Each structure stands twice: as structure tokens, then as C-alpha cells.
Tab-separated table of C-alpha atoms in Angstrom:
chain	number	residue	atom	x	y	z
A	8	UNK	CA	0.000	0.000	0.000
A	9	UNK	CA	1.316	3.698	-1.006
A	10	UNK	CA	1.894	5.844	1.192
A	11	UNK	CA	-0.017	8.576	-0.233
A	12	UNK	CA	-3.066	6.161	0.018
A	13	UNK	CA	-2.937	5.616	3.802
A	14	UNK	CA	-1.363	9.000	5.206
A	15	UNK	CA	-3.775	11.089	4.042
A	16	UNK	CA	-6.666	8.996	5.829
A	17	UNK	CA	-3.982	9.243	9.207
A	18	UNK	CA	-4.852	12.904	9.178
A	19	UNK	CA	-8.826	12.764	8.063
A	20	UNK	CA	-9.991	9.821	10.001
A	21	UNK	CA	-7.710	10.051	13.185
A	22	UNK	CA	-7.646	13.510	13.580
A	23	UNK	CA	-3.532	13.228	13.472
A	24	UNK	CA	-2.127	16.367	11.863
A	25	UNK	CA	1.729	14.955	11.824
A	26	UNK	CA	3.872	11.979	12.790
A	27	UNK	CA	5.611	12.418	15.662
A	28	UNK	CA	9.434	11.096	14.898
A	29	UNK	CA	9.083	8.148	16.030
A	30	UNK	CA	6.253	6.838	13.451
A	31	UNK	CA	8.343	8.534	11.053
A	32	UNK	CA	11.521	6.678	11.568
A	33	UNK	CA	9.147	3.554	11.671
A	34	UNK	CA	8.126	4.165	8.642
A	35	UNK	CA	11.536	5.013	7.169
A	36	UNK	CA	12.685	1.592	8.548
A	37	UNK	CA	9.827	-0.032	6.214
A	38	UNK	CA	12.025	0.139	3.459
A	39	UNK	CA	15.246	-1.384	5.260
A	40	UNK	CA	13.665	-5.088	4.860
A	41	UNK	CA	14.954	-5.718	8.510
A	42	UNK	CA	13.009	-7.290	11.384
A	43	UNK	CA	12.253	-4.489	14.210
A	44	UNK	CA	11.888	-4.233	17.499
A	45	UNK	CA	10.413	-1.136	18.555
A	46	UNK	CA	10.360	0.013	22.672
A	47	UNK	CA	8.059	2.938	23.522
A	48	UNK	CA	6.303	4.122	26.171
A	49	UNK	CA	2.874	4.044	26.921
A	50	UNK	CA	0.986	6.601	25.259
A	51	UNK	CA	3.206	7.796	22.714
A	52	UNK	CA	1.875	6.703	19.672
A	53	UNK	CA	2.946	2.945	19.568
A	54	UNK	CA	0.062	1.604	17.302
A	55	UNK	CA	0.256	4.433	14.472
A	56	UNK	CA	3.803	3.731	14.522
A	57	UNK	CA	3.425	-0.328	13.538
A	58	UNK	CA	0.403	0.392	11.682
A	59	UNK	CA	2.362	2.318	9.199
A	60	UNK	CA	4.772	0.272	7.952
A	61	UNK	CA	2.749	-2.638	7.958
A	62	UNK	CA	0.403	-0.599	5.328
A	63	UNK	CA	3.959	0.176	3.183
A	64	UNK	CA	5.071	-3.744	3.200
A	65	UNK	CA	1.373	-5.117	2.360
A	66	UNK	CA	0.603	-6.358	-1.157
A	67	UNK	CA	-2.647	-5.572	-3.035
A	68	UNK	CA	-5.726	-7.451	-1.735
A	69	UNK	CA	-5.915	-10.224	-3.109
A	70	UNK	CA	-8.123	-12.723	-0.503
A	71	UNK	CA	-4.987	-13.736	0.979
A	72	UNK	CA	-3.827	-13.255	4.634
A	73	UNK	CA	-0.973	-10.954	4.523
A	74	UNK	CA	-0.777	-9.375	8.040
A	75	UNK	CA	-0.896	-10.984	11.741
A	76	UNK	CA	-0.633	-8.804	14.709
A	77	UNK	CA	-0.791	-10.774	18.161
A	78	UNK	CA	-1.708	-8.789	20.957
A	79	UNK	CA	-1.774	-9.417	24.933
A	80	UNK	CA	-5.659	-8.757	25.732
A	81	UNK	CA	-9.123	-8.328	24.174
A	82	UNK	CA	-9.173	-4.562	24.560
A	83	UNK	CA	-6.160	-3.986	22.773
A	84	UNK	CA	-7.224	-6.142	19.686
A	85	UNK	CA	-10.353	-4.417	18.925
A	86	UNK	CA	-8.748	-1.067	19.703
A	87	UNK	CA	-5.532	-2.069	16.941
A	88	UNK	CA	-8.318	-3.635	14.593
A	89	UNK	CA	-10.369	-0.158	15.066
A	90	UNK	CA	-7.073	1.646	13.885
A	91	UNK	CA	-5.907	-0.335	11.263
A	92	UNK	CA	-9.557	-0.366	9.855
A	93	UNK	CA	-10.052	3.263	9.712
A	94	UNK	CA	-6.746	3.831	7.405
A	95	UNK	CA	-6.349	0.714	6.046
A	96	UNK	CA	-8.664	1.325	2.684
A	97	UNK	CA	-9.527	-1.513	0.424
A	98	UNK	CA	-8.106	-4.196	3.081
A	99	UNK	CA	-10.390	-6.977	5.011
A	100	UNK	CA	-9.061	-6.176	8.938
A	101	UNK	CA	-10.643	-9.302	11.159
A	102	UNK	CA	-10.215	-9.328	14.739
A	103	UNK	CA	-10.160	-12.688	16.683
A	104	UNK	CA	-10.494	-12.774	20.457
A	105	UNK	CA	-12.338	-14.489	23.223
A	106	UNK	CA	-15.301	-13.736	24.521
A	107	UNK	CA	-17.815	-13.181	21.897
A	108	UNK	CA	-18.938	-15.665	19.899
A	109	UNK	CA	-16.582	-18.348	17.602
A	110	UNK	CA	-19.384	-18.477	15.445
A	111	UNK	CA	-19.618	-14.620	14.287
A	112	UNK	CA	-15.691	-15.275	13.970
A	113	UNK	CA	-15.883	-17.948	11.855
A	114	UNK	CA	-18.297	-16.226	9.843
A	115	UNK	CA	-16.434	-13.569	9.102
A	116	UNK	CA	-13.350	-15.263	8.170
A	117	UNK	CA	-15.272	-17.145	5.321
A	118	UNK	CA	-14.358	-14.193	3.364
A	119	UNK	CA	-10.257	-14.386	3.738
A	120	UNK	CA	-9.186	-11.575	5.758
A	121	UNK	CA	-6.040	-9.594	4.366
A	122	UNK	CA	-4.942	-8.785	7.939
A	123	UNK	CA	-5.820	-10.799	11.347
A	124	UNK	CA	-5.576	-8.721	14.810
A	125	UNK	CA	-5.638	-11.524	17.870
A	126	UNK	CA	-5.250	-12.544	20.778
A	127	UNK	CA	-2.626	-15.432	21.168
A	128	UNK	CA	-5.192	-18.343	22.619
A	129	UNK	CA	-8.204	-17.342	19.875
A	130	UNK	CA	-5.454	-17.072	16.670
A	131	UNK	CA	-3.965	-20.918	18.011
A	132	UNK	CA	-7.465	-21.908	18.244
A	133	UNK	CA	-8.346	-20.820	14.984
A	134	UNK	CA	-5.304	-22.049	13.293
A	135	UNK	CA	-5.850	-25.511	15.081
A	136	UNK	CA	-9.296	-25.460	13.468
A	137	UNK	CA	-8.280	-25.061	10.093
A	138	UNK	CA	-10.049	-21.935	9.879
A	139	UNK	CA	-7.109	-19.422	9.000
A	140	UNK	CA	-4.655	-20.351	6.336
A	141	UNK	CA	-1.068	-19.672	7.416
A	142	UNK	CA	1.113	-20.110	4.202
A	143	UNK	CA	0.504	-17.136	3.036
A	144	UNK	CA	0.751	-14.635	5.983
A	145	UNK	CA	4.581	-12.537	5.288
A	146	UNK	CA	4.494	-10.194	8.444
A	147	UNK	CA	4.100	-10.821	11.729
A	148	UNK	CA	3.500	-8.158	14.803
A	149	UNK	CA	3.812	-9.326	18.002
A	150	UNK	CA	2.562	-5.842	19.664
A	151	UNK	CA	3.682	-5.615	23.507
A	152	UNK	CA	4.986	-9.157	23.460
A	153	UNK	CA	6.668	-8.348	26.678
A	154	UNK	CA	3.815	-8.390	28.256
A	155	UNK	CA	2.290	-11.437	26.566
A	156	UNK	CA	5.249	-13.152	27.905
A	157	UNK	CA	4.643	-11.989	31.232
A	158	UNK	CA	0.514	-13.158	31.224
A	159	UNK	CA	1.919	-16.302	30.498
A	160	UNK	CA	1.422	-16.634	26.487
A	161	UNK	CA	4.738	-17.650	25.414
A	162	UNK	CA	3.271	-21.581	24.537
A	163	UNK	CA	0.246	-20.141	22.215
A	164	UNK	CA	3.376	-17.778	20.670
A	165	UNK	CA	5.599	-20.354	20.202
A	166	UNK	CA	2.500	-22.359	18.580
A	167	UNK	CA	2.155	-19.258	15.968
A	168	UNK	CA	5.060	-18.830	15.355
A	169	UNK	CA	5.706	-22.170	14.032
A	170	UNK	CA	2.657	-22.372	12.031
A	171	UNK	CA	3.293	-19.466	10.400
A	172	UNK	CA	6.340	-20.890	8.045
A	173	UNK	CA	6.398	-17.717	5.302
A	174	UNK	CA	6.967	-14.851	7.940
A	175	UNK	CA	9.501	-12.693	6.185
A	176	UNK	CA	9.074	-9.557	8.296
A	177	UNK	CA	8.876	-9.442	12.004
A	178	UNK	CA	8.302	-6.231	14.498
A	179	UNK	CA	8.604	-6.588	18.359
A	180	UNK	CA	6.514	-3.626	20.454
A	181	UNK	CA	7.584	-3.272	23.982
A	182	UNK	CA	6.975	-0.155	26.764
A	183	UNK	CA	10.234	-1.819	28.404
A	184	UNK	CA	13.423	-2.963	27.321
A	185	UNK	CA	13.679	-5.779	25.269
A	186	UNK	CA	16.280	-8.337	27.405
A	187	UNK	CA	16.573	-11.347	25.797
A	188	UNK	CA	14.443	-12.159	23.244
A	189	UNK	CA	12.890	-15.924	22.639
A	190	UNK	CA	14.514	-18.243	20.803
A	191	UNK	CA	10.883	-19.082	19.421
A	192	UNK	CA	10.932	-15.915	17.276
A	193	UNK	CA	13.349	-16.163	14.425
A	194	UNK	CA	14.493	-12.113	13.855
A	195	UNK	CA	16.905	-11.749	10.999
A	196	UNK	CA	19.200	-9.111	11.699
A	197	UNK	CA	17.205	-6.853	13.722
A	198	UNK	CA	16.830	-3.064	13.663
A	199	UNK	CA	16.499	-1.816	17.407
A	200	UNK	CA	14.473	1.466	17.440
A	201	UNK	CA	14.575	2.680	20.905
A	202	UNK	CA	12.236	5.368	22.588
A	203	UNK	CA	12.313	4.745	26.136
A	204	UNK	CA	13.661	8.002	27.093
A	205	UNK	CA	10.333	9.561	26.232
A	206	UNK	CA	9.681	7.974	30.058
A	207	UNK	CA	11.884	11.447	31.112
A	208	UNK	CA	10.126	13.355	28.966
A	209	UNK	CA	6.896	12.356	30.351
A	210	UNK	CA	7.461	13.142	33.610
A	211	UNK	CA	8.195	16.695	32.985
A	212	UNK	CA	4.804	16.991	32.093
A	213	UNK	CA	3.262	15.306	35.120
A	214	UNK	CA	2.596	16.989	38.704
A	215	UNK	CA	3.151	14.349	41.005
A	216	UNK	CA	0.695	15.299	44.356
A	217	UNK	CA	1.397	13.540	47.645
A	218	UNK	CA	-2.374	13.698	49.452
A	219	UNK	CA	-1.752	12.757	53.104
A	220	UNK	CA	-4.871	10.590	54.341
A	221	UNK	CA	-6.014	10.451	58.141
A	222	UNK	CA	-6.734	7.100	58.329
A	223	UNK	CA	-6.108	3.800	56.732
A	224	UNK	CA	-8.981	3.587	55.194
A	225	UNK	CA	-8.877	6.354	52.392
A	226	UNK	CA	-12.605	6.763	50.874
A	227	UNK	CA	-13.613	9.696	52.879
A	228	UNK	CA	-9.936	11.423	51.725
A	229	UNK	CA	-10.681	10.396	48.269
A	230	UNK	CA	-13.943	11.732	47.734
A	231	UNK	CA	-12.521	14.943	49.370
A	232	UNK	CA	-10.375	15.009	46.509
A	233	UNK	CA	-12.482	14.266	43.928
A	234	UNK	CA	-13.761	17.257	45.087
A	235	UNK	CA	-10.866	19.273	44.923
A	236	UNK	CA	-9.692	18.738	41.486
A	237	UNK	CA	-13.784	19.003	39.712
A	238	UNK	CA	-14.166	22.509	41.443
A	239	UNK	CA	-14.129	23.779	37.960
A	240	UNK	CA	-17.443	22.792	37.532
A	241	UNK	CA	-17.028	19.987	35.452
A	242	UNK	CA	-15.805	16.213	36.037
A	243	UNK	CA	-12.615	15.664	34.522
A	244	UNK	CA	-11.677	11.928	32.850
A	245	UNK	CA	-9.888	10.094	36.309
A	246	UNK	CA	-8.551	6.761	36.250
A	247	UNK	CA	-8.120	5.998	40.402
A	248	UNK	CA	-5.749	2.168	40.518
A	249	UNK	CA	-6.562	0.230	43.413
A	250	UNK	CA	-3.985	-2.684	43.205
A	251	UNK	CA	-6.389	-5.512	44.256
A	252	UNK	CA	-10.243	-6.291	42.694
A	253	UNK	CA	-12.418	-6.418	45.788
A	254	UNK	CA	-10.726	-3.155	46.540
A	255	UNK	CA	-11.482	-1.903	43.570
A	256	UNK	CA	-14.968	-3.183	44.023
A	257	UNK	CA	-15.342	-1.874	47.405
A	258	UNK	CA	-14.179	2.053	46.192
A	259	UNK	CA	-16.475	1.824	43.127
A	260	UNK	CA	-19.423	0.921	45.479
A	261	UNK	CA	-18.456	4.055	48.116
A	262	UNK	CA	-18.057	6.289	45.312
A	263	UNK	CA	-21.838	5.552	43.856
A	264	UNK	CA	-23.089	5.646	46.881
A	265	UNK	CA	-22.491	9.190	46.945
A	266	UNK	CA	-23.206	10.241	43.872
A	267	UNK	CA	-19.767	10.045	41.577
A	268	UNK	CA	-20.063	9.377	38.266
A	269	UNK	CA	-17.971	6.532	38.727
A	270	UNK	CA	-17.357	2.982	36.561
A	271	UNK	CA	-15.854	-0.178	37.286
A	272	UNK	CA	-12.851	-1.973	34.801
A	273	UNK	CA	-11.054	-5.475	36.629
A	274	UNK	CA	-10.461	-8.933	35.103
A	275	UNK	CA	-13.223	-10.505	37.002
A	276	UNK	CA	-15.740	-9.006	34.245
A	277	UNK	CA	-17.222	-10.488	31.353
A	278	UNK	CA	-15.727	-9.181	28.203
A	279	UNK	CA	-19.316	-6.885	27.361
A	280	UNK	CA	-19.215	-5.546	31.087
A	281	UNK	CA	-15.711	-4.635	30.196
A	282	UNK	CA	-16.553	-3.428	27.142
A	283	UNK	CA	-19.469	-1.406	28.374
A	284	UNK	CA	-17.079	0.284	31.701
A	285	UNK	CA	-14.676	1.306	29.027
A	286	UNK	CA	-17.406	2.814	26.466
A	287	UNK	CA	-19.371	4.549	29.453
A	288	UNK	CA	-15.611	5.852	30.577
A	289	UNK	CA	-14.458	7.018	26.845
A	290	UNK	CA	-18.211	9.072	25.960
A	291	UNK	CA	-18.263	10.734	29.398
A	292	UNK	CA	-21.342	9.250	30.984
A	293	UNK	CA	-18.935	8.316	33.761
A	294	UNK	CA	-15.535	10.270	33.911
A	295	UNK	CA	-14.463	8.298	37.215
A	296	UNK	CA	-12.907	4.880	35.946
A	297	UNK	CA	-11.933	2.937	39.465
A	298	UNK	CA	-9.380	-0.110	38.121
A	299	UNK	CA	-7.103	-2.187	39.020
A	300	UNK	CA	-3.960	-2.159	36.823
A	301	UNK	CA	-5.406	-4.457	33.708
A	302	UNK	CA	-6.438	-0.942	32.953
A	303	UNK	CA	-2.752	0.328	33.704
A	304	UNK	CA	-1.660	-0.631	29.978
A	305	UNK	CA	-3.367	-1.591	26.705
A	306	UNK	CA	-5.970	0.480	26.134
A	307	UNK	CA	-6.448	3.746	23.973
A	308	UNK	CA	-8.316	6.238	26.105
A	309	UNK	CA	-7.707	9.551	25.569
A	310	UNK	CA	-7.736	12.792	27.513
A	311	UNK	CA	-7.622	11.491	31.152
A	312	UNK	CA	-6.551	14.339	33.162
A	313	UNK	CA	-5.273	12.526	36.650
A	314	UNK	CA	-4.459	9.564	37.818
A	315	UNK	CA	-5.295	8.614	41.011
A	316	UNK	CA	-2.918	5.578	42.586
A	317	UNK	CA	-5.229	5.101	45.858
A	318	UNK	CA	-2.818	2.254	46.342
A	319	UNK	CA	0.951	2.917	45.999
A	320	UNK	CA	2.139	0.406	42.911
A	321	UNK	CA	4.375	-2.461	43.637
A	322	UNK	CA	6.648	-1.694	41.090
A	323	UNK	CA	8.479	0.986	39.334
A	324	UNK	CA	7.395	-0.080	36.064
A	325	UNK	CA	3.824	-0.500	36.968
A	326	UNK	CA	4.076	3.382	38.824
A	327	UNK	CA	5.110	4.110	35.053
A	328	UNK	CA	2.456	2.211	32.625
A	329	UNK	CA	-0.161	3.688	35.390
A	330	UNK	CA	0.931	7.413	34.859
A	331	UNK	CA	1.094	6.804	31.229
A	332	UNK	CA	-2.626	6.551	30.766
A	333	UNK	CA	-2.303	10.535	31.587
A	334	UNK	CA	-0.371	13.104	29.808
A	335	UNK	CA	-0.496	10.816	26.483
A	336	UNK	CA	1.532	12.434	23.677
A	337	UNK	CA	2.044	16.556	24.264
A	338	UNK	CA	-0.606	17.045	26.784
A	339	UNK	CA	0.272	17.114	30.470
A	340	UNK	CA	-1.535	15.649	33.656
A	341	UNK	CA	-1.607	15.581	37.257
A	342	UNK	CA	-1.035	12.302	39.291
A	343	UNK	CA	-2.145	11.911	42.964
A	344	UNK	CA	-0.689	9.131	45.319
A	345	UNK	CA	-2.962	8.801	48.868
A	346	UNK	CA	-0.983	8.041	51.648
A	347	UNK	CA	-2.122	6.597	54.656
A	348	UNK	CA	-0.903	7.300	58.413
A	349	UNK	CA	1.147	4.676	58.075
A	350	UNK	CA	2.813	4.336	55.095
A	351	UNK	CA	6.009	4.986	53.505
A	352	UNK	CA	6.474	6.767	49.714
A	353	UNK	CA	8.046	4.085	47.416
A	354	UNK	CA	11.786	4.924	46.480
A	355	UNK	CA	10.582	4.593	42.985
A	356	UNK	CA	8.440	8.063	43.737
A	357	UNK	CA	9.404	11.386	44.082
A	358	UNK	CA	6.404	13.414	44.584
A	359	UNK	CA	6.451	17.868	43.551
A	360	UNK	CA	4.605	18.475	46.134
A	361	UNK	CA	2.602	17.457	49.325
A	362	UNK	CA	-1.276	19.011	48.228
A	363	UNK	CA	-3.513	20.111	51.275
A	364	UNK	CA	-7.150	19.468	50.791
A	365	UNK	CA	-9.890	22.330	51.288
A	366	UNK	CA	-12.906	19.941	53.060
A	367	UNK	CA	-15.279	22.843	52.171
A	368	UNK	CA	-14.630	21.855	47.932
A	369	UNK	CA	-17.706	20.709	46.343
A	370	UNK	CA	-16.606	19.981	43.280
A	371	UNK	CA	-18.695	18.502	40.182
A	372	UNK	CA	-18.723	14.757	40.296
A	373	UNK	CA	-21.558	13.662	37.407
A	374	UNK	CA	-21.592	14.204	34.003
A	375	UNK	CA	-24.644	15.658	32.873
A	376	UNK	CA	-24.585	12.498	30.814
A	377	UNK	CA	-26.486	9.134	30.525
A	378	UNK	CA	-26.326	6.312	28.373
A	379	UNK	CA	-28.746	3.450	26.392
A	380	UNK	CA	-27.745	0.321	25.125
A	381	UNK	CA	-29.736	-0.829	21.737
A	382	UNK	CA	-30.079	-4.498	21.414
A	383	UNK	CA	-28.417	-4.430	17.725
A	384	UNK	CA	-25.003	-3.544	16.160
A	385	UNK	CA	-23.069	-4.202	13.271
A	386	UNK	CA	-23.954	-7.926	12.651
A	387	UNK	CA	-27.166	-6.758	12.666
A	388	UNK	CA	-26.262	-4.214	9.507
A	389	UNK	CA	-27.254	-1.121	11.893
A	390	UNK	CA	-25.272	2.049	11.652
A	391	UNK	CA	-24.679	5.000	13.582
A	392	UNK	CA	-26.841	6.817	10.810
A	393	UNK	CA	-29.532	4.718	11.359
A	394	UNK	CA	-29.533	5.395	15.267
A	395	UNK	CA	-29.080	8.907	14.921
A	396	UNK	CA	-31.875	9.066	12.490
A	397	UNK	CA	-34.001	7.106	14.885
A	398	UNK	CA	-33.438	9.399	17.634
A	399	UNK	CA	-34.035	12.883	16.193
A	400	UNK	CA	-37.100	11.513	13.726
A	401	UNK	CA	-38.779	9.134	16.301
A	402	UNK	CA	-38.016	10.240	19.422
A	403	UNK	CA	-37.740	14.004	18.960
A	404	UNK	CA	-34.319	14.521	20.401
A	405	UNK	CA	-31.964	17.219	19.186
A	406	UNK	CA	-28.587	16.460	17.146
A	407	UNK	CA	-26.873	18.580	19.883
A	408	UNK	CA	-28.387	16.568	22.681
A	409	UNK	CA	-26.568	12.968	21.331
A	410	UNK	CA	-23.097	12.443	22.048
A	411	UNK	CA	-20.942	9.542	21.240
A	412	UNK	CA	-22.142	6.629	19.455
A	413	UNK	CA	-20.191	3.258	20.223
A	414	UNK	CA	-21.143	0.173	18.278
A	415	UNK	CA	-20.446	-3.643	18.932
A	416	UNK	CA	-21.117	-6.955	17.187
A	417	UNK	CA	-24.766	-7.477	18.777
A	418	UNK	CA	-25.209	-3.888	20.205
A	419	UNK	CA	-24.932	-0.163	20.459
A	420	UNK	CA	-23.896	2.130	23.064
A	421	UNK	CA	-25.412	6.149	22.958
A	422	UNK	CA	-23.921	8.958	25.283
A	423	UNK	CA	-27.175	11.098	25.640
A	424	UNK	CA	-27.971	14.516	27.386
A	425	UNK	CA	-30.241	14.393	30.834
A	426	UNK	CA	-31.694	16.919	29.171
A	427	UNK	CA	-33.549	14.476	26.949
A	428	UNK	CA	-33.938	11.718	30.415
A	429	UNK	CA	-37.823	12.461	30.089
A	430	UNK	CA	-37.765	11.021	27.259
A	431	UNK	CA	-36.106	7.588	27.976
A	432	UNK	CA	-39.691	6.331	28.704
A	433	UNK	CA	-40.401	7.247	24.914
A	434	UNK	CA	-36.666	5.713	23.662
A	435	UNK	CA	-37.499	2.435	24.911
A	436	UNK	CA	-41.217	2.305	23.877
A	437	UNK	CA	-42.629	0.591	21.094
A	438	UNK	CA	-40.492	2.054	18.360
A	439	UNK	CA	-38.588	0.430	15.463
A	440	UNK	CA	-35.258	0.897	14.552
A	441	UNK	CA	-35.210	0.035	10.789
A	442	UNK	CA	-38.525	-1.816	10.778
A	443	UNK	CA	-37.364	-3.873	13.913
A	444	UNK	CA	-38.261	-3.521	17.119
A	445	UNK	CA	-35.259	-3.615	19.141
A	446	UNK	CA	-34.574	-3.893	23.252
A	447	UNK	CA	-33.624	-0.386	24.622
A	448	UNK	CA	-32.195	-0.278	27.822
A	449	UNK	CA	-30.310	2.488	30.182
A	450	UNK	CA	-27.223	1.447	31.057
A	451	UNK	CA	-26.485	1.936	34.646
């Protein structure tokens, strides 16, 4: 694929207005016809930056599979998929991971994709079945493969690798340095691009807060500065990391209790309760995203504006990936660490300064948002045009009033104004969506 095919769609459908250098010297490196291993921090344009040369090195379509990219959780497959899609024009992009259904999988790979995003366990499965053709695939990404190694993925690699006999172009993603690299993955003369010092650079655009907390258990100091940091009158995007799942549970359940705007993301959810936490986070119905640190790398969410580490990380490198999900590309961010009575600041952290709460702030914590789920999505051949036709024609609801529009396989998600909540009654009456009644829910 030319470059002046795909670069100009970078810009249109992405909203990217240039490169940053290291997509450019990705690019560049396209033409070398080396293997690569590229090491980048979180946040600073690491899918772009594979994405691009994998465009330059692709053939014409031609109902062959070119292209496999392996990545280390659902999330980040459809998210890779979603990019590759949206510049990739003229190219069948199929994403394979578990849970959703092997059947709509299956289905869709009856028509040959030209490039397959996956998760390790779903792509062995597949190739196992027969249901992917490997001869033909030529490039192989395995996209934070450092951390696939780490969830325990190396057997299912090792399995692709294998199967996958005609690779003639290999590239390595990693937000940490490389080590040693498995024997299982046959790099020919590699090209080492190395961006890791962008860490230092991102810190200089970080305020690091120490918040002191009165007592070991720090919900009541939390809230307090939830308040502190919304007294703008509006709730900004906050990811708070809790490093264990029922204490992530238990903070989600204090926070909705009294009234934040808060959503829940841990690997004890199914993959649409995931999926749903994520979309409610990214359209703004709830700007409060409580996590543990599955959230901490992976996913593409965009203008978060602090970080919240209610527990102190374990880890330097985790302290890292967890800041990373602010202050993504030139934007800065602020980072709080809550510090009970008894604890002791990691060596790892090195806070700017100690920040004071004001117990009299009463800052905004909702969103002046809802959402609906609609029992149909793309399998079902419905579009965002069709929903947003639905809404203003049948239901009465202004253009200005409907926000983001998320759709999945089997449903939709719809960021809506509370300005149009009387209505909901209406939304989920007996109206058709395309000549089809279809379930209309709020999700809550």
C-alpha cells in the first residue's frame, strides 16, 4: 500500500495532523527489509507507529492473509483492529479474540481476511481449526509481546510462530526494554528502534501530588479530593488504581453511593461488562474509571486528566504504565498518590509536592450524561446513521443533545444529554429501529 493512500486517511480519520518522529523513523525503517523491534512508552503513539509500515510492506488485496498482529488482551485487539480499519482502505481487517462468539468469527473469516488482529489463545485456536490459512501470511506483529510473555502466552506464541512458516518480516513492540528475546521468534538481523527516554520526557509533564490521608482507610480522603480537582465545575476523565479487585470493588461501590459518576474496569468481568465500563468511561457518561492495573496498559483512552494511585504500585514499572494513561503524547496531567498514616512513599516516587485538601470543595462529580444500550449492532447491519436518524425523527431529540455513538457486534452504546432523560420512557417504547423492534435499555 502507497503511502499517499494511507497517510492522508492518518490525518482525516484520526484527527492526526503529523507523525511524531518516532512513526516517522518507523516508517523510514519499512524500506530497510529488517526485522524491528520497537520500545516505547505508553501513550506515545505505539500503534500508528506499527500500523504504518505494515500498510507500506502489504501487497494488493488479493483474498490472501498478509498481516498478523498478536496482541496481549481483548481490549487492545479491537482497539488495533479499530485503527488499522479506519486507514487501512480496500483491506479486510478481522479481529479474533475471546469472549464473543466463535461463530460470528468464523463467519467472518469465510471471506479471507487480508490482515488478522488476535489474541494469542483465539489465533492458536483458529489455526488448530483449520479456519485461517497460514502459508501465506509474510508479516508478523507481536505488539507488547513483553507483556504477553509476562501473562503467560509464550506456549500459544511459540504455537504461531511455528505455524506461520512464510513470515519474512517481524516487528517486536515493547513499553520496556527488550532483554533477551525468545529463541521461538526467528528475527533476521534486527533493527532496534529505541524510545524509552520519552519515560523522562513524560514526567516533565506530570505533577506528582502527595495527598496525606487520616486514616487507613482512604474513601472519605478520596472523595474529598475528587472534590478538589472538579471545582471547575465539570468532572474531569480520572482513572483511580486500586492494586487488588475487591478493593477496587469496594471504592467503586463508596463512590456511587455518593453520587460520583464513577465505573468499574477489573479482570473478574465479562468481556461486554468490560466493554461497556470502558465505552461509558471514553463518551463521558462516567468520567471516574476505578481499576485495578489491567487498565494500567493496553488500552487507547484519551484525555484522562489525573491519575489517582489510591494504592501505591508495587513496582516501578507498573508506577510508570499507570501514569502513562495521563499526559499521552504533548498534553500534560496531574497524578495523585494517597498516603495513609502509616505508610512509607516508594523509592521509585518522588512526589512535587505534598497538596492540602480544602474539606469545604464541592466539586462537580456527574456528568450531565447518561447512556442506552440498543439491542443491535453491526452484525445486525445497523449504523450509527440509522440510530441517529431514529433518535431525532422518532423520538424528537436534538442532534446537539446525542453524544458519542459506540457500536459492537450485537449492540450499540449512545452517550445522551439528561436533558432528553424524560424522554427515555419514549426511547425504549414501542419504536422500530429500521422496521425492527429492538430492546432499549439504560445502562447503569
Amino acid at each position: 500500500m502507497r503511502e499517499k493512500e494511507f497517510l492522508p486517511l492518518v490525518h482525516s480519520r484520526l484527527g492526526i495532523e503529523e507523525l511524531n518522529p518516532m512513526q516517522r523513523r518507523m516508517m523510514e525503517a519499512a524500506s530497510e527489509k529488517r526485522d524491528i523491534i520497537l520500545l516505547s512508552p505508553t501513550g506515545s503513539g505505539k500503534t500508528l507507529a506499527f500500523t504504518l509500515p505494515l500498510l507500506k510492506m502489504l501487497n494488493p488485496a488479493a483474498g490472501k492473509l498478509q498481516a498478523v498482529i498478536i496482541t496481549p488482551s481483548r481490549e487492545l485487539t479491537v482497539q488495533v483492529a479499530d485503527v488499522i480499519r479506519s486507514i487501512a482502505a480496500g483491506y479486510k481487517v478481522t479481529a479474533l479474540y475471546g469472549g464473543h462468539k466463535v461463530e460470528d468469527e468464523v463467519n467472518s473469516l469465510s471471506v479471507v481476511p487480508d490482515i488478522i488482529v488476535a489474541t494469542p489463545g483465539r489465533m492458536l485456536d483458529h489455526l488448530k481449526r483449520g479456519n485461517v490459512d497460514p502459508q501465506t501470511c509474510r508479516i508478523l506483529v507481536l505488539d507488547e509481546f513483553d507483556k504477553c510473555l509476562e501473562l503467560g502466552f509464550e506456549d500459544e506464541m511459540a504455537k504461531i510462530v511455528k505455524r506461520l512458516k512464510n513470515v519474512s518480516r517481524i516487528i517486536l513492540t515493547s513499553a520496556t526494554p527488550s532483554g533477551s528475546i525468545p529463541d521461538f521468534i526467528p528475527l533476521s538481523n534486527p533493527l532496534e528502534l529505541n524510545y524509552l527516554e520519552e519515560n523522562r520526557k513524560l514526567r516533565s509533564r506530570l505533577r506528582v501530588s502527595r495527598v496525606d490521608s487520616d486514616g487507613k482507610d482512604k474513601l472519605e480522603t478520596l472523595l474529598a479530593l475528587l472534590r478538589n480537582i472538579n471545582s471547575n465545575g465539570e468532572c474531569g476523565k480520572t482513572i483511580i488504581f486500586a492494586n487488588h479487585r475487591e478493593s477496587a470493588e469496594r471504592i467503586y461501590d463508596f463512590l456511587k453511593k455518593n453520587g460520583v459518576a464513577a465505573t468499574l474496569y477489573h479482570g473478574a468481568l465479562d468481556q461486554r461488562e468490560r466493554e461497556t465500563s470502558l465505552t461509558l468511561f471514553n463518551n463521558g457518561t462516567a468520567p471516574v474509571l476505578v481499576a485495578t492495573d489491567l487498565a494500567a496498559r493496553g488500552l487507547d483512552i484519551d484525555k484522562v486528566e489525573s491519575v489517582i494511585h489510591y494504592h501505591q504500585p508495587l513496582v516501578a514499572e507498573t508506577y510508570a504504565h499507570r501514569n502513562g494513561r495521563t499526559a499521552r503524547v504533548n498534553e500534560s496531567g496531574d497524578v495523585y498518590l494517597i498516603i495513609g498514616p502509616d505508610e512509607d512513599i516508594k523509592d521509585f516516587i518522588t512526589p512535587d509536592r505534598t497538596l492540602h485538601l480544602d474539606t469545604s470543595a464541592n466539586g462537580t462529580l456527574t456528568s450531565g450524561k447518561f447512556s442506552i444500550c440498543i439491542g443491535a449492532g453491526k452484525k445486525e447491519k445497523l449504523s450509527k446513521g440509522d440510530i441517529v436518524g431514529f433518535l431525532t425523527k422518532e423520538c424528537g431529540i436534538g442532534g446537539s443533545d446525542i453524544g458519542m455513538i459506540t457500536m459492537f457486534d450485537h449492540y450499540a452504546i449512545v452517550s445522551l444529554s439528561d436533558a432528553v432523560k424524560g424522554k427515555l420512557k419514549e426511547i425504549v417504547g414501542n419504536k422500530k429501529i429500521k422496521g425492527e423492534k429492538r430492546r432499549i435499555t439504560e445502562v447503569k
